[in-house]
Amino acid sequence: MRQRLRDPMTGLLFVLPMLVLFVIFRFVPTLGAAGMSLTDYKVSGEWSFVGVDNYARLLDDPLFLASLRTTLLYVAVYVPLTMLVSLGTALMLNAAIHAKGLFRGMLFLPYVTSFVLAGVIWRWIYEFDGLLNGLLAKVDLGPVGFLEQSSLVLPALAVVSVWKGFGYSMLILLAGLKSIPGSYLEAARVDGANAWQRFRRITLPLLRPALFFVLIIETIGAFQTFDTIYVMTGGGPARASYTLIYGLYEQGFKFFDFGYAATLGMVLFAVVLIVSLIQRRLLDRGTS
């Protein structure tokens, strides 16, 4: 018995530091937020138990329903776009012969920059007298109010987030591509399969675990996007970029209604969990 327990206990000791950090900084705050959502917690520390009143308040709050719709729309724009960009750049890097390290570093560089700095730079690019409208004016297509029009603000913000964050997913997919045995592709090439057939029948199925991981983390990241919205639009124009996470920030740190803010956080947690489970089920069905 001692011999059989030695290896599991050794593994547990290695993961114990991260497990302790996870419990302290993730699990315990989640339980605290769940409990706070059942109270009317004030900034002074005073609170009283209100049960599910905060959740009932959500159903009668038109701003909550609008922010939920905006969040889902933003996710629907951002996630496919970042998946396409990440996969495309990973395929190009995998096929590149020269200067792979240089291109990998250049493409990864935006990921390690500050969200605030990226927001400030892109806000200047999107302005009426900014770089993008200057280029559009040369072909008589500008100026365009990318951050001033409700129909354009979410795609504009999604482009910024994709530029900022696709580097990490690109590296994950590139590692997945490197793990595919070259003999499979070579055998398909000998059998007469063209590039699209090799990608569809060999590369894509073998890359599915990496794609699923990237899909999950990018979806969670999209639901939690805050910095870009805070710096570039502040939830505007006319609350067109007012997402759930921005509403949570306002309720908690502008109106100091921490109980209601915690309720928004729990709803966001539930939405992310449901979407992730749906993605897992659809991907498993595609695998079978």
Short mmCIF file of C-alpha atoms in Angstrom, two decimals:
data_model
loop_
_atom_site.label_atom_id
_atom_site.label_comp_id
_atom_site.label_asym_id
_atom_site.label_seq_id
_atom_site.Cartn_x
_atom_site.Cartn_y
_atom_site.Cartn_z
CA MET A 1 0.00 0.00 0.00
CA ARG A 2 2.82 2.40 0.86
CA GLN A 3 4.51 1.66 -2.45
CA ARG A 4 1.30 2.24 -4.44
CA LEU A 5 0.66 5.56 -2.69
CA ARG A 6 4.19 6.86 -3.16
CA ASP A 7 3.81 8.03 -6.79
CA PRO A 8 0.40 9.74 -6.35
CA MET A 9 1.60 11.49 -3.21
CA THR A 10 4.76 12.63 -4.99
CA GLY A 11 2.68 14.07 -7.81
CA LEU A 12 0.37 15.76 -5.32
CA LEU A 13 3.31 17.45 -3.62
CA PHE A 14 4.41 18.92 -6.95
CA VAL A 15 0.98 20.38 -7.71
CA LEU A 16 0.22 21.37 -4.11
CA PRO A 17 1.58 24.96 -4.32
CA MET A 18 -0.55 25.78 -7.37
CA LEU A 19 -3.52 23.95 -5.85
CA VAL A 20 -3.26 26.07 -2.69
CA LEU A 21 -3.07 29.26 -4.76
CA PHE A 22 -6.09 28.15 -6.79
CA VAL A 23 -8.15 27.48 -3.68
CA ILE A 24 -7.18 30.79 -2.04
CA PHE A 25 -7.48 33.10 -5.04
CA ARG A 26 -10.11 31.32 -7.18
CA PHE A 27 -12.28 28.89 -5.28
CA VAL A 28 -12.72 30.86 -2.04
CA PRO A 29 -13.52 34.18 -3.83
CA THR A 30 -16.08 32.34 -5.98
CA LEU A 31 -17.80 31.01 -2.87
CA GLY A 32 -17.60 34.48 -1.33
CA ALA A 33 -19.21 36.05 -4.40
CA ALA A 34 -21.98 33.45 -4.35
CA GLY A 35 -22.69 34.29 -0.71
CA MET A 36 -22.46 38.05 -1.32
CA SER A 37 -25.01 37.80 -4.13
CA LEU A 38 -27.58 36.83 -1.50
CA THR A 39 -26.96 39.99 0.53
CA ASP A 40 -27.13 43.77 0.15
CA TYR A 41 -23.45 44.18 1.04
CA LYS A 42 -22.40 47.83 1.39
CA VAL A 43 -19.02 49.50 1.06
CA SER A 44 -19.03 50.12 4.81
CA GLY A 45 -19.07 46.36 5.43
CA GLU A 46 -22.67 46.29 6.64
CA TRP A 47 -24.97 43.75 5.07
CA SER A 48 -28.20 41.88 5.52
CA PHE A 49 -29.48 38.69 3.94
CA VAL A 50 -31.91 39.33 1.06
CA GLY A 51 -32.14 35.84 -0.43
CA VAL A 52 -32.80 35.78 -4.16
CA ASP A 53 -33.98 39.39 -4.35
CA ASN A 54 -30.91 40.40 -6.33
CA TYR A 55 -31.60 37.67 -8.90
CA ALA A 56 -35.23 38.75 -9.16
CA ARG A 57 -34.01 42.30 -9.69
CA LEU A 58 -31.96 41.12 -12.65
CA LEU A 59 -35.05 39.89 -14.47
CA ASP A 60 -36.66 43.34 -14.19
CA ASP A 61 -33.51 45.22 -15.16
CA PRO A 62 -33.55 46.16 -18.87
CA LEU A 63 -29.91 47.23 -18.66
CA PHE A 64 -28.92 43.71 -17.58
CA LEU A 65 -30.76 42.12 -20.51
CA ALA A 66 -29.18 44.61 -22.92
CA SER A 67 -25.69 44.00 -21.49
CA LEU A 68 -26.18 40.23 -21.78
CA ARG A 69 -27.18 40.61 -25.43
CA THR A 70 -24.19 42.88 -26.08
CA THR A 71 -21.83 40.41 -24.40
CA LEU A 72 -23.09 37.47 -26.45
CA LEU A 73 -22.82 39.52 -29.64
CA TYR A 74 -19.26 40.52 -28.81
CA VAL A 75 -18.32 36.89 -28.11
CA ALA A 76 -19.92 35.84 -31.42
CA VAL A 77 -17.73 38.36 -33.26
CA TYR A 78 -14.49 37.95 -31.33
CA VAL A 79 -14.14 34.18 -30.92
CA PRO A 80 -14.45 33.11 -34.61
CA LEU A 81 -12.22 35.99 -35.68
CA THR A 82 -9.44 35.18 -33.22
CA MET A 83 -9.67 31.46 -34.02
CA LEU A 84 -9.22 32.18 -37.73
CA VAL A 85 -6.34 34.60 -37.18
CA SER A 86 -4.59 32.28 -34.69
CA LEU A 87 -4.95 29.22 -36.92
CA GLY A 88 -3.91 31.11 -40.05
CA THR A 89 -0.76 32.54 -38.49
CA ALA A 90 0.09 29.18 -36.92
CA LEU A 91 -0.19 27.47 -40.32
CA MET A 92 2.02 30.11 -41.93
CA LEU A 93 4.66 29.81 -39.21
CA ASN A 94 4.56 26.03 -39.45
CA ALA A 95 5.18 26.22 -43.20
CA ALA A 96 7.82 28.94 -43.01
CA ILE A 97 11.39 27.92 -43.74
CA HIS A 98 13.45 30.95 -42.75
CA ALA A 99 13.33 33.27 -39.71
CA LYS A 100 10.64 31.33 -37.86
CA GLY A 101 11.82 32.63 -34.50
CA LEU A 102 11.77 36.24 -35.68
CA PHE A 103 8.23 36.05 -37.05
CA ARG A 104 7.03 34.16 -33.97
CA GLY A 105 8.41 36.86 -31.70
CA MET A 106 6.93 39.68 -33.81
CA LEU A 107 3.47 38.11 -33.84
CA PHE A 108 3.59 37.34 -30.12
CA LEU A 109 4.72 40.83 -29.16
CA PRO A 110 1.23 42.41 -28.93
CA TYR A 111 0.21 39.75 -26.39
CA VAL A 112 2.78 40.93 -23.85
CA THR A 113 1.88 44.61 -24.19
CA SER A 114 -0.52 46.34 -21.83
CA PHE A 115 -4.24 46.31 -22.61
CA VAL A 116 -4.38 49.97 -21.59
CA LEU A 117 -1.53 50.88 -23.92
CA ALA A 118 -3.12 48.92 -26.76
CA GLY A 119 -6.44 50.66 -26.12
CA VAL A 120 -4.86 54.11 -26.20
CA ILE A 121 -3.00 53.36 -29.44
CA TRP A 122 -6.03 51.89 -31.19
CA ARG A 123 -8.28 54.69 -29.98
CA TRP A 124 -5.98 57.10 -31.82
CA ILE A 125 -6.05 54.84 -34.89
CA TYR A 126 -9.88 54.82 -34.89
CA GLU A 127 -10.35 58.57 -34.35
CA PHE A 128 -11.75 60.77 -37.11
CA ASP A 129 -8.31 62.30 -37.68
CA GLY A 130 -6.48 59.06 -36.88
CA LEU A 131 -4.41 56.72 -39.01
CA LEU A 132 -7.20 54.48 -40.31
CA ASN A 133 -9.50 57.30 -41.36
CA GLY A 134 -6.52 59.03 -42.94
CA LEU A 135 -5.98 55.98 -45.14
CA LEU A 136 -9.68 55.71 -45.94
CA ALA A 137 -9.80 59.38 -46.91
CA LYS A 138 -7.21 58.73 -49.62
CA VAL A 139 -9.70 56.43 -51.37
CA ASP A 140 -12.74 58.62 -50.58
CA LEU A 141 -14.19 56.22 -47.99
CA GLY A 142 -13.76 58.22 -44.79
CA PRO A 143 -14.07 59.41 -42.24
CA VAL A 144 -15.83 56.60 -40.35
CA GLY A 145 -16.80 56.80 -36.69
CA PHE A 146 -15.64 53.35 -35.64
CA LEU A 147 -16.12 54.08 -31.92
CA GLU A 148 -19.01 56.51 -32.37
CA GLN A 149 -21.43 54.26 -34.27
CA SER A 150 -23.35 51.58 -32.39
CA SER A 151 -23.18 49.19 -35.32
CA LEU A 152 -19.38 49.40 -35.62
CA VAL A 153 -18.14 49.68 -32.05
CA LEU A 154 -18.24 45.97 -31.17
CA PRO A 155 -16.41 44.81 -34.34
CA ALA A 156 -13.87 47.60 -33.78
CA LEU A 157 -13.26 46.49 -30.20
CA ALA A 158 -13.07 42.84 -31.31
CA VAL A 159 -10.33 43.71 -33.81
CA VAL A 160 -8.31 45.36 -31.04
CA SER A 161 -8.72 42.35 -28.75
CA VAL A 162 -7.79 39.93 -31.53
CA TRP A 163 -4.66 41.94 -32.35
CA LYS A 164 -3.75 42.03 -28.68
CA GLY A 165 -4.42 38.42 -27.74
CA PHE A 166 -4.10 36.08 -30.72
CA GLY A 167 -0.40 35.45 -30.09
CA TYR A 168 -0.98 33.04 -27.20
CA SER A 169 -3.51 30.95 -29.12
CA MET A 170 -1.20 31.00 -32.13
CA LEU A 171 1.59 29.39 -30.09
CA ILE A 172 -0.79 26.74 -28.71
CA LEU A 173 -1.95 25.83 -32.22
CA LEU A 174 1.61 25.94 -33.54
CA ALA A 175 2.63 23.44 -30.87
CA GLY A 176 -0.30 21.26 -31.92
CA LEU A 177 0.81 21.42 -35.55
CA LYS A 178 4.35 20.46 -34.58
CA SER A 179 3.04 17.38 -32.79
CA ILE A 180 1.41 15.97 -35.94
CA PRO A 181 3.68 13.26 -37.41
CA GLY A 182 5.06 14.33 -40.76
CA SER A 183 4.72 10.78 -42.05
CA TYR A 184 0.91 11.15 -42.12
CA LEU A 185 1.06 14.20 -44.36
CA GLU A 186 3.75 12.68 -46.55
CA ALA A 187 1.70 9.49 -47.04
CA ALA A 188 -1.34 11.57 -48.02
CA ARG A 189 0.78 13.59 -50.45
CA VAL A 190 2.04 10.37 -52.05
CA ASP A 191 -1.56 9.17 -52.39
CA GLY A 192 -2.41 12.31 -54.35
CA ALA A 193 -4.15 14.41 -51.70
CA ASN A 194 -3.93 18.13 -52.33
CA ALA A 195 -3.18 20.77 -49.66
CA TRP A 196 -6.85 21.33 -48.74
CA GLN A 197 -7.54 17.60 -48.44
CA ARG A 198 -4.48 17.10 -46.25
CA PHE A 199 -5.57 19.98 -44.02
CA ARG A 200 -9.18 18.81 -43.77
CA ARG A 201 -8.61 15.08 -43.39
CA ILE A 202 -5.37 14.98 -41.38
CA THR A 203 -4.30 18.28 -39.88
CA LEU A 204 -7.67 19.49 -38.62
CA PRO A 205 -8.76 16.23 -36.89
CA LEU A 206 -5.37 15.79 -35.19
CA LEU A 207 -5.40 19.45 -34.16
CA ARG A 208 -8.83 19.16 -32.50
CA PRO A 209 -7.59 18.97 -28.86
CA ALA A 210 -5.56 22.16 -29.29
CA LEU A 211 -8.47 23.84 -31.07
CA PHE A 212 -10.82 22.91 -28.24
CA PHE A 213 -8.44 24.35 -25.64
CA VAL A 214 -8.05 27.59 -27.61
CA LEU A 215 -11.80 27.81 -28.15
CA ILE A 216 -12.50 27.53 -24.42
CA ILE A 217 -9.89 30.02 -23.24
CA GLU A 218 -10.77 32.54 -25.93
CA THR A 219 -14.48 32.27 -25.11
CA ILE A 220 -13.82 32.82 -21.42
CA GLY A 221 -11.51 35.72 -22.26
CA ALA A 222 -14.16 37.29 -24.50
CA PHE A 223 -16.76 37.19 -21.73
CA GLN A 224 -14.26 38.85 -19.38
CA THR A 225 -13.12 41.65 -21.72
CA PHE A 226 -13.00 44.86 -19.71
CA ASP A 227 -9.78 46.83 -20.17
CA THR A 228 -10.31 47.59 -23.85
CA ILE A 229 -13.90 48.72 -23.31
CA TYR A 230 -12.97 50.82 -20.29
CA VAL A 231 -10.16 52.63 -22.10
CA MET A 232 -11.70 53.02 -25.54
CA THR A 233 -15.48 53.48 -25.12
CA GLY A 234 -16.53 53.43 -21.46
CA GLY A 235 -19.52 51.29 -22.46
CA GLY A 236 -20.68 53.71 -25.18
CA PRO A 237 -21.85 54.95 -27.51
CA ALA A 238 -25.39 54.78 -26.11
CA ARG A 239 -24.32 51.68 -24.14
CA ALA A 240 -23.61 49.79 -27.38
CA SER A 241 -20.47 48.28 -25.78
CA TYR A 242 -21.93 47.95 -22.27
CA THR A 243 -21.13 44.31 -21.44
CA LEU A 244 -21.85 42.23 -18.36
CA ILE A 245 -18.36 42.65 -16.96
CA TYR A 246 -18.55 46.42 -17.44
CA GLY A 247 -21.92 46.46 -15.68
CA LEU A 248 -20.39 44.48 -12.83
CA TYR A 249 -17.64 47.09 -12.54
CA GLU A 250 -20.12 49.97 -12.48
CA GLN A 251 -22.41 48.38 -9.91
CA GLY A 252 -19.53 47.47 -7.63
CA PHE A 253 -17.07 50.34 -7.94
CA LYS A 254 -19.22 53.23 -9.13
CA PHE A 255 -22.51 52.67 -7.29
CA PHE A 256 -20.98 50.48 -4.52
CA ASP A 257 -23.82 47.97 -4.77
CA PHE A 258 -21.60 44.97 -4.12
CA GLY A 259 -24.44 42.51 -3.61
CA TYR A 260 -25.92 43.24 -7.02
CA ALA A 261 -22.44 43.26 -8.59
CA ALA A 262 -21.78 39.82 -7.14
CA THR A 263 -25.08 38.67 -8.63
CA LEU A 264 -23.92 39.83 -12.06
CA GLY A 265 -20.68 37.94 -11.50
CA MET A 266 -22.52 34.73 -10.70
CA VAL A 267 -24.70 35.11 -13.80
CA LEU A 268 -21.57 35.64 -15.88
CA PHE A 269 -20.04 32.53 -14.33
CA ALA A 270 -23.17 30.51 -15.19
CA VAL A 271 -23.27 31.81 -18.77
CA VAL A 272 -19.59 30.98 -19.36
CA LEU A 273 -20.08 27.49 -17.89
CA ILE A 274 -23.12 26.79 -20.07
CA VAL A 275 -21.43 28.04 -23.24
CA SER A 276 -18.29 25.98 -22.47
CA LEU A 277 -20.36 22.82 -21.94
CA ILE A 278 -22.21 23.40 -25.21
CA GLN A 279 -18.91 23.84 -27.02
CA ARG A 280 -17.58 20.65 -25.46
CA ARG A 281 -20.66 18.69 -26.50
CA LEU A 282 -20.58 19.99 -30.07
CA LEU A 283 -16.87 19.27 -30.40
CA ASP A 284 -17.27 15.75 -29.01
CA ARG A 285 -20.10 15.15 -31.47
CA GLY A 286 -17.90 16.36 -34.31
CA THR A 287 -15.16 13.98 -33.19
CA SER A 288 -17.48 10.99 -33.19
#
